[in-house]
Amino acid sequence: MRAAILAEGKLVIKDVPKPSPGHEEALVKIITAGVCHSDVHLIKGDWFAPSFPIPMGHEGIGTVEELGPEAEKSIQKGDRVILGLGGTGGGYWCGACEYCLSGRPRLCKQSKGIVGTYAEYISLWAKSLVKLPDEVSNSEVSLACGGLTAYSAIKKLIKLDVLPGKPIAIIGAAGGLGHYAIQVAKTFGYKVVGVDVGKEKIEFVKSMGADYAVDASKAAEFIKEKLDGVYASIVFSPKIAGFELGLKLMKRGGVFVGVGIPATSEGTISITPLEMLRRDALIMMSAVGTVEEMRELVQLAADGKVKTHVSRVASLSEISQVLEDLDKEKYTGRAIIDMAK
Ligand SMILES: [Zn+2]
Ligand SMILES: [Zn+2]
């Protein structure tokens, strides 16, 4: 089968053996794969030096074609599924440690990520798969990581007592994750200030349903005058400047949720302990989400509350170009790979 493999910093399409499902695994024939920004970071070595070769891609929708022993307890042959989690944690978790039992399987010592959806087939732990209802089309594939990550970040606000109706800022609102975050936050009832850079992106943020769409250069002034600060900032921008803006926009006692991960070469955010005391802010990061959250999000998509803005549909052989364009921010929303193309 054909698969996109990262070898020595370059993504190449190779012919590799078709996997066969092991114990509790399901063989999924990929229909669509979503293109995620973390693939760009991986290729560029922005976060760490990877050990090659690596199969790439962690968002997928496909059909279950074969089952390994005992996988039938979780999923059936012929089911159309979305890969329950993108990035670390979606491949396996033990289910019995303190983290798994408290709903944070990503922190489980045995957790494994999902990689290899830029391929014709992938074999996965059946318990991580979420069955899709007919209402959710194959072009909603980016719900698997981009959508889930945005959903889980916004949902944390409810747990942290940032109540619906309150104004929150979404920084990097026109991107693959940000555009989901606007829709989820509006569904939850927040007053959304979408922040991004440039006229075209601001227009897009408005079209996604944000109450206010503001250019990053004017955001601090606008929010201070209009809202006297936001109750929460959720930062999807993978830039230190985005993190600093997020901190600046918050009211005292606000909640800061970082999601984008700037390259380590970008340095650090700086805030003095005295400033932290004055602001009394809660500062945290959020990554992906749980399979249960994936199910909740799939339901929102089925109800028409959340929709993927697909701006590009490409073939597997075009993957390198798509990732290069994503790195240069040449498109808004999300790109997907159609395996039949
Ligand atoms: Zn991702
Ligand atoms: Zn565990």
XYZ file of C-alpha atoms and ligand atoms in Angstrom:
343
model
C 0.000 0.000 0.000
C 1.036 3.630 -0.453
C 1.956 5.717 2.597
C 3.637 9.070 3.308
C 6.747 8.482 5.402
C 9.003 11.119 6.945
C 12.633 10.125 6.407
C 15.603 12.416 7.092
C 13.449 15.543 7.238
C 11.704 14.807 3.930
C 8.235 13.448 3.333
C 8.179 10.698 0.698
C 5.406 8.484 -0.671
C 6.503 4.857 -0.338
C 5.157 1.394 -0.989
C 4.984 -0.319 2.401
C 3.426 -3.615 3.580
C -0.304 -3.467 4.409
C -0.651 -3.881 8.209
C -2.629 -6.737 9.703
C -4.676 -6.123 12.861
C -3.254 -7.480 16.125
C -5.076 -8.223 19.400
C -7.976 -5.734 19.938
C -6.986 -3.928 16.733
C -9.055 -2.964 13.689
C -7.759 -2.534 10.147
C -9.191 0.706 8.750
C -9.238 1.568 5.048
C -8.633 5.313 5.009
C -11.140 7.395 3.005
C -9.920 10.869 3.999
C -7.009 12.163 6.080
C -6.805 15.629 7.623
C -3.727 17.827 7.349
C -2.692 19.142 10.747
C -0.252 21.900 11.645
C 1.687 19.610 13.975
C 2.864 17.685 10.876
C 4.638 20.860 9.750
C 6.319 21.209 13.165
C 7.365 17.525 13.081
C 8.916 17.808 9.623
C 10.791 20.977 10.556
C 11.958 19.487 13.877
C 10.488 22.500 15.713
C 9.774 20.626 18.956
C 12.367 17.831 19.064
C 14.727 15.933 16.763
C 12.624 12.977 15.513
C 14.053 9.492 14.923
C 13.356 8.537 11.300
C 11.493 6.989 9.536
C 8.063 8.074 10.837
C 4.701 7.305 9.215
C 2.817 10.617 9.063
C -0.761 11.850 9.541
C -2.992 11.492 12.610
C -6.476 12.475 11.435
C -8.532 9.949 9.530
C -11.974 8.724 8.542
C -12.246 5.234 7.127
C -14.068 1.945 7.035
C -13.286 -0.998 9.301
C -12.241 -3.796 6.973
C -10.815 -6.457 9.266
C -10.796 -7.186 12.996
C -8.071 -8.660 15.184
C -8.974 -10.998 18.107
C -11.455 -9.374 20.564
C -11.726 -6.109 18.598
C -15.383 -7.023 17.930
C -16.129 -5.963 21.533
C -15.615 -2.323 20.469
C -16.332 -2.020 16.740
C -17.831 -3.961 13.821
C -16.644 -4.743 10.311
C -18.047 -2.192 7.848
C -18.380 0.603 10.437
C -17.349 4.057 9.218
C -15.136 5.507 11.919
C -13.151 8.583 12.876
C -9.869 8.019 14.675
C -10.817 8.875 18.219
C -7.843 11.061 19.110
C -5.090 12.848 17.281
C -1.536 13.031 18.559
C -0.339 11.466 21.801
C -2.790 9.292 23.671
C -5.053 8.100 20.906
C -3.220 4.893 20.040
C -3.535 3.165 23.393
C -3.995 3.851 27.092
C -4.014 1.373 29.999
C -7.413 2.305 31.448
C -6.382 1.533 35.018
C -3.773 4.087 36.185
C -4.551 7.289 38.151
C -4.593 9.348 34.942
C -6.785 7.002 32.929
C -9.245 6.688 35.803
C -9.419 10.467 36.274
C -10.171 11.107 32.597
C -6.681 12.148 31.493
C -5.471 9.175 29.400
C -2.956 11.374 27.543
C -0.846 11.393 30.726
C -0.920 7.595 31.070
C 2.616 6.144 31.034
C 1.493 3.554 28.491
C -0.272 6.042 26.197
C 0.647 5.868 22.523
C -0.124 8.291 19.723
C -1.833 7.624 16.409
C 0.397 8.043 13.387
C 0.098 6.923 9.805
C -3.196 8.174 8.371
C -1.480 9.433 5.196
C -1.760 5.867 3.964
C -4.243 3.517 2.347
C -4.629 1.456 5.544
C -3.925 1.802 9.246
C -4.312 -0.762 12.020
C -5.470 0.744 15.334
C -6.567 -0.102 18.844
C -10.309 -0.582 18.317
C -11.281 1.218 21.560
C -9.944 4.506 20.193
C -12.300 4.470 17.190
C -15.541 6.465 17.180
C -18.353 5.324 14.886
C -19.731 8.072 12.656
C -23.426 8.738 12.039
C -24.503 9.283 8.394
C -24.932 13.038 8.982
C -21.174 13.483 9.411
C -19.493 13.436 5.997
C -15.990 12.258 5.105
C -14.837 15.868 4.737
C -15.283 16.340 8.519
C -12.060 14.346 9.059
C -10.234 17.202 10.804
C -12.583 16.842 13.757
C -10.225 13.969 14.680
C -7.451 16.235 15.972
C -8.077 19.894 15.088
C -11.733 19.803 16.107
C -11.159 17.682 19.197
C -8.287 19.870 20.408
C -10.407 23.017 20.047
C -13.427 21.342 21.675
C -11.469 20.110 24.686
C -9.834 23.535 25.219
C -13.202 25.367 25.204
C -14.843 22.715 27.388
C -12.186 23.327 30.062
C -13.629 26.837 30.533
C -16.919 25.394 31.751
C -15.083 23.165 34.238
C -13.130 26.229 35.411
C -16.257 28.303 36.054
C -15.961 30.673 33.104
C -19.689 30.799 32.555
C -21.522 30.941 29.203
C -22.353 34.532 28.260
C -18.948 35.830 29.337
C -16.577 37.310 26.763
C -13.580 35.160 25.803
C -10.786 35.753 23.262
C -9.731 33.184 20.675
C -6.301 34.023 19.312
C -5.452 32.495 15.948
C -9.197 32.266 15.276
C -8.958 31.824 11.480
C -6.767 28.724 11.632
C -7.585 25.040 11.474
C -8.229 24.862 15.236
C -9.427 28.418 15.789
C -12.340 28.119 13.364
C -13.636 25.104 15.289
C -13.133 26.928 18.600
C -15.363 29.826 17.485
C -18.184 27.417 16.596
C -17.847 25.375 19.794
C -17.650 28.496 21.984
C -20.760 29.950 20.321
C -22.599 26.627 20.801
C -21.685 26.776 24.500
C -23.007 30.359 24.641
C -19.849 32.427 25.082
C -19.393 35.930 23.708
C -16.517 35.371 21.300
C -13.797 37.819 20.315
C -11.910 36.221 17.403
C -8.411 37.575 16.912
C -6.185 37.009 13.882
C -3.986 38.917 11.470
C -5.005 40.496 8.139
C -8.247 41.543 6.496
C -9.035 38.241 4.784
C -8.669 36.243 8.009
C -10.764 38.744 9.971
C -13.552 38.383 7.402
C -13.328 34.594 7.774
C -13.499 34.856 11.587
C -16.701 36.922 11.228
C -18.192 34.364 8.853
C -17.577 31.602 11.435
C -19.909 33.399 13.851
C -17.612 35.350 16.196
C -19.368 38.256 17.963
C -16.339 40.439 17.301
C -13.495 39.884 14.824
C -10.433 41.971 15.521
C -6.950 42.295 14.046
C -4.232 41.331 16.554
C -2.699 44.824 16.263
C -5.931 46.407 17.557
C -7.131 43.676 19.916
C -5.759 45.055 23.217
C -7.281 48.507 22.706
C -10.601 47.151 21.418
C -11.071 44.674 24.259
C -10.097 47.157 26.956
C -12.563 49.773 25.712
C -15.436 47.517 24.770
C -15.256 44.726 27.365
C -12.754 45.766 30.043
C -10.872 42.518 29.437
C -11.913 38.955 28.666
C -12.580 36.168 31.193
C -10.473 33.718 29.216
C -7.922 33.680 26.399
C -7.470 30.567 24.307
C -4.363 30.775 22.165
C -4.157 28.649 19.023
C -1.418 30.741 17.432
C 1.917 28.863 17.491
C 3.741 32.146 18.160
C 5.110 33.603 21.391
C 3.525 36.924 20.355
C 0.126 35.185 20.395
C 0.747 33.883 23.917
C 1.763 37.335 25.133
C -1.281 38.925 23.540
C -3.526 36.330 25.185
C -2.154 37.204 28.626
C -2.549 40.906 27.943
C -6.221 40.685 26.937
C -7.398 39.004 30.149
C -9.201 40.534 33.105
C -7.753 39.918 36.547
C -8.450 36.354 37.642
C -8.792 35.176 34.043
C -8.126 31.739 32.588
C -5.372 31.345 29.999
C -5.408 28.199 27.854
C -2.489 27.731 25.471
C -2.980 25.256 22.632
C -0.602 26.253 19.800
C 2.970 25.170 20.504
C 5.576 27.668 19.310
C 8.909 26.240 18.091
C 11.393 25.957 20.960
C 13.629 28.355 18.989
C 11.024 31.094 19.588
C 12.061 31.235 23.236
C 9.865 31.639 26.314
C 6.998 33.759 27.602
C 8.013 35.962 30.491
C 5.828 36.997 33.407
C 7.197 37.984 36.821
C 5.848 36.378 40.007
C 4.650 39.836 41.116
C 2.694 40.232 37.873
C 1.223 36.733 38.339
C 0.096 37.727 41.815
C -1.480 40.941 40.567
C -3.314 39.185 37.787
C -4.160 36.051 39.786
C -4.552 34.239 36.466
C -4.852 30.519 35.904
C -2.341 29.597 33.192
C -2.532 26.207 31.526
C -1.983 24.263 28.292
C -4.488 21.956 26.632
C -3.753 19.118 24.196
C -6.141 16.961 22.181
C -9.022 15.421 24.164
C -10.548 12.101 25.151
C -12.496 9.564 23.113
C -15.599 10.557 25.083
C -15.051 14.187 23.994
C -14.661 12.936 20.415
C -18.102 11.339 20.711
C -19.562 14.612 22.075
C -18.014 16.563 19.214
C -19.254 14.085 16.585
C -22.753 14.638 17.995
C -22.366 18.437 17.644
C -21.241 17.909 14.033
C -24.198 15.597 13.367
C -26.513 18.299 14.757
C -24.971 20.885 12.398
C -23.460 22.977 15.219
C -19.848 22.453 14.129
C -18.651 22.247 10.548
C -15.156 21.898 9.096
C -14.197 24.666 6.718
C -12.369 22.662 4.065
C -10.504 25.027 1.796
C -8.508 22.424 -0.061
C -8.902 18.795 -1.146
C -5.710 17.122 -2.382
C -4.396 13.684 -3.343
C -1.869 11.740 -1.257
C 0.906 12.577 -3.725
C 0.292 16.316 -3.164
C 0.834 16.102 0.602
C 4.264 17.803 0.688
C 2.959 20.829 -1.221
C -0.104 21.119 1.033
C 2.104 21.086 4.150
C 4.424 23.692 2.641
C 1.434 25.962 1.919
C 0.114 25.411 5.456
C 3.489 26.476 6.852
C 3.268 29.660 4.756
C -0.335 30.206 5.950
C -1.592 30.210 2.364
C -5.075 29.000 3.269
C -7.632 29.389 6.073
C -9.473 26.497 7.750
C -8.388 22.991 6.894
C -6.940 20.898 4.039
C -7.828 17.235 3.583
C -6.376 14.335 1.610
C -8.917 12.319 -0.383
C -7.449 8.841 -0.799
C -9.614 8.167 -3.892
C -8.182 11.192 -5.718
Zn -3.043 17.336 14.958
Zn -3.270 4.605 32.198
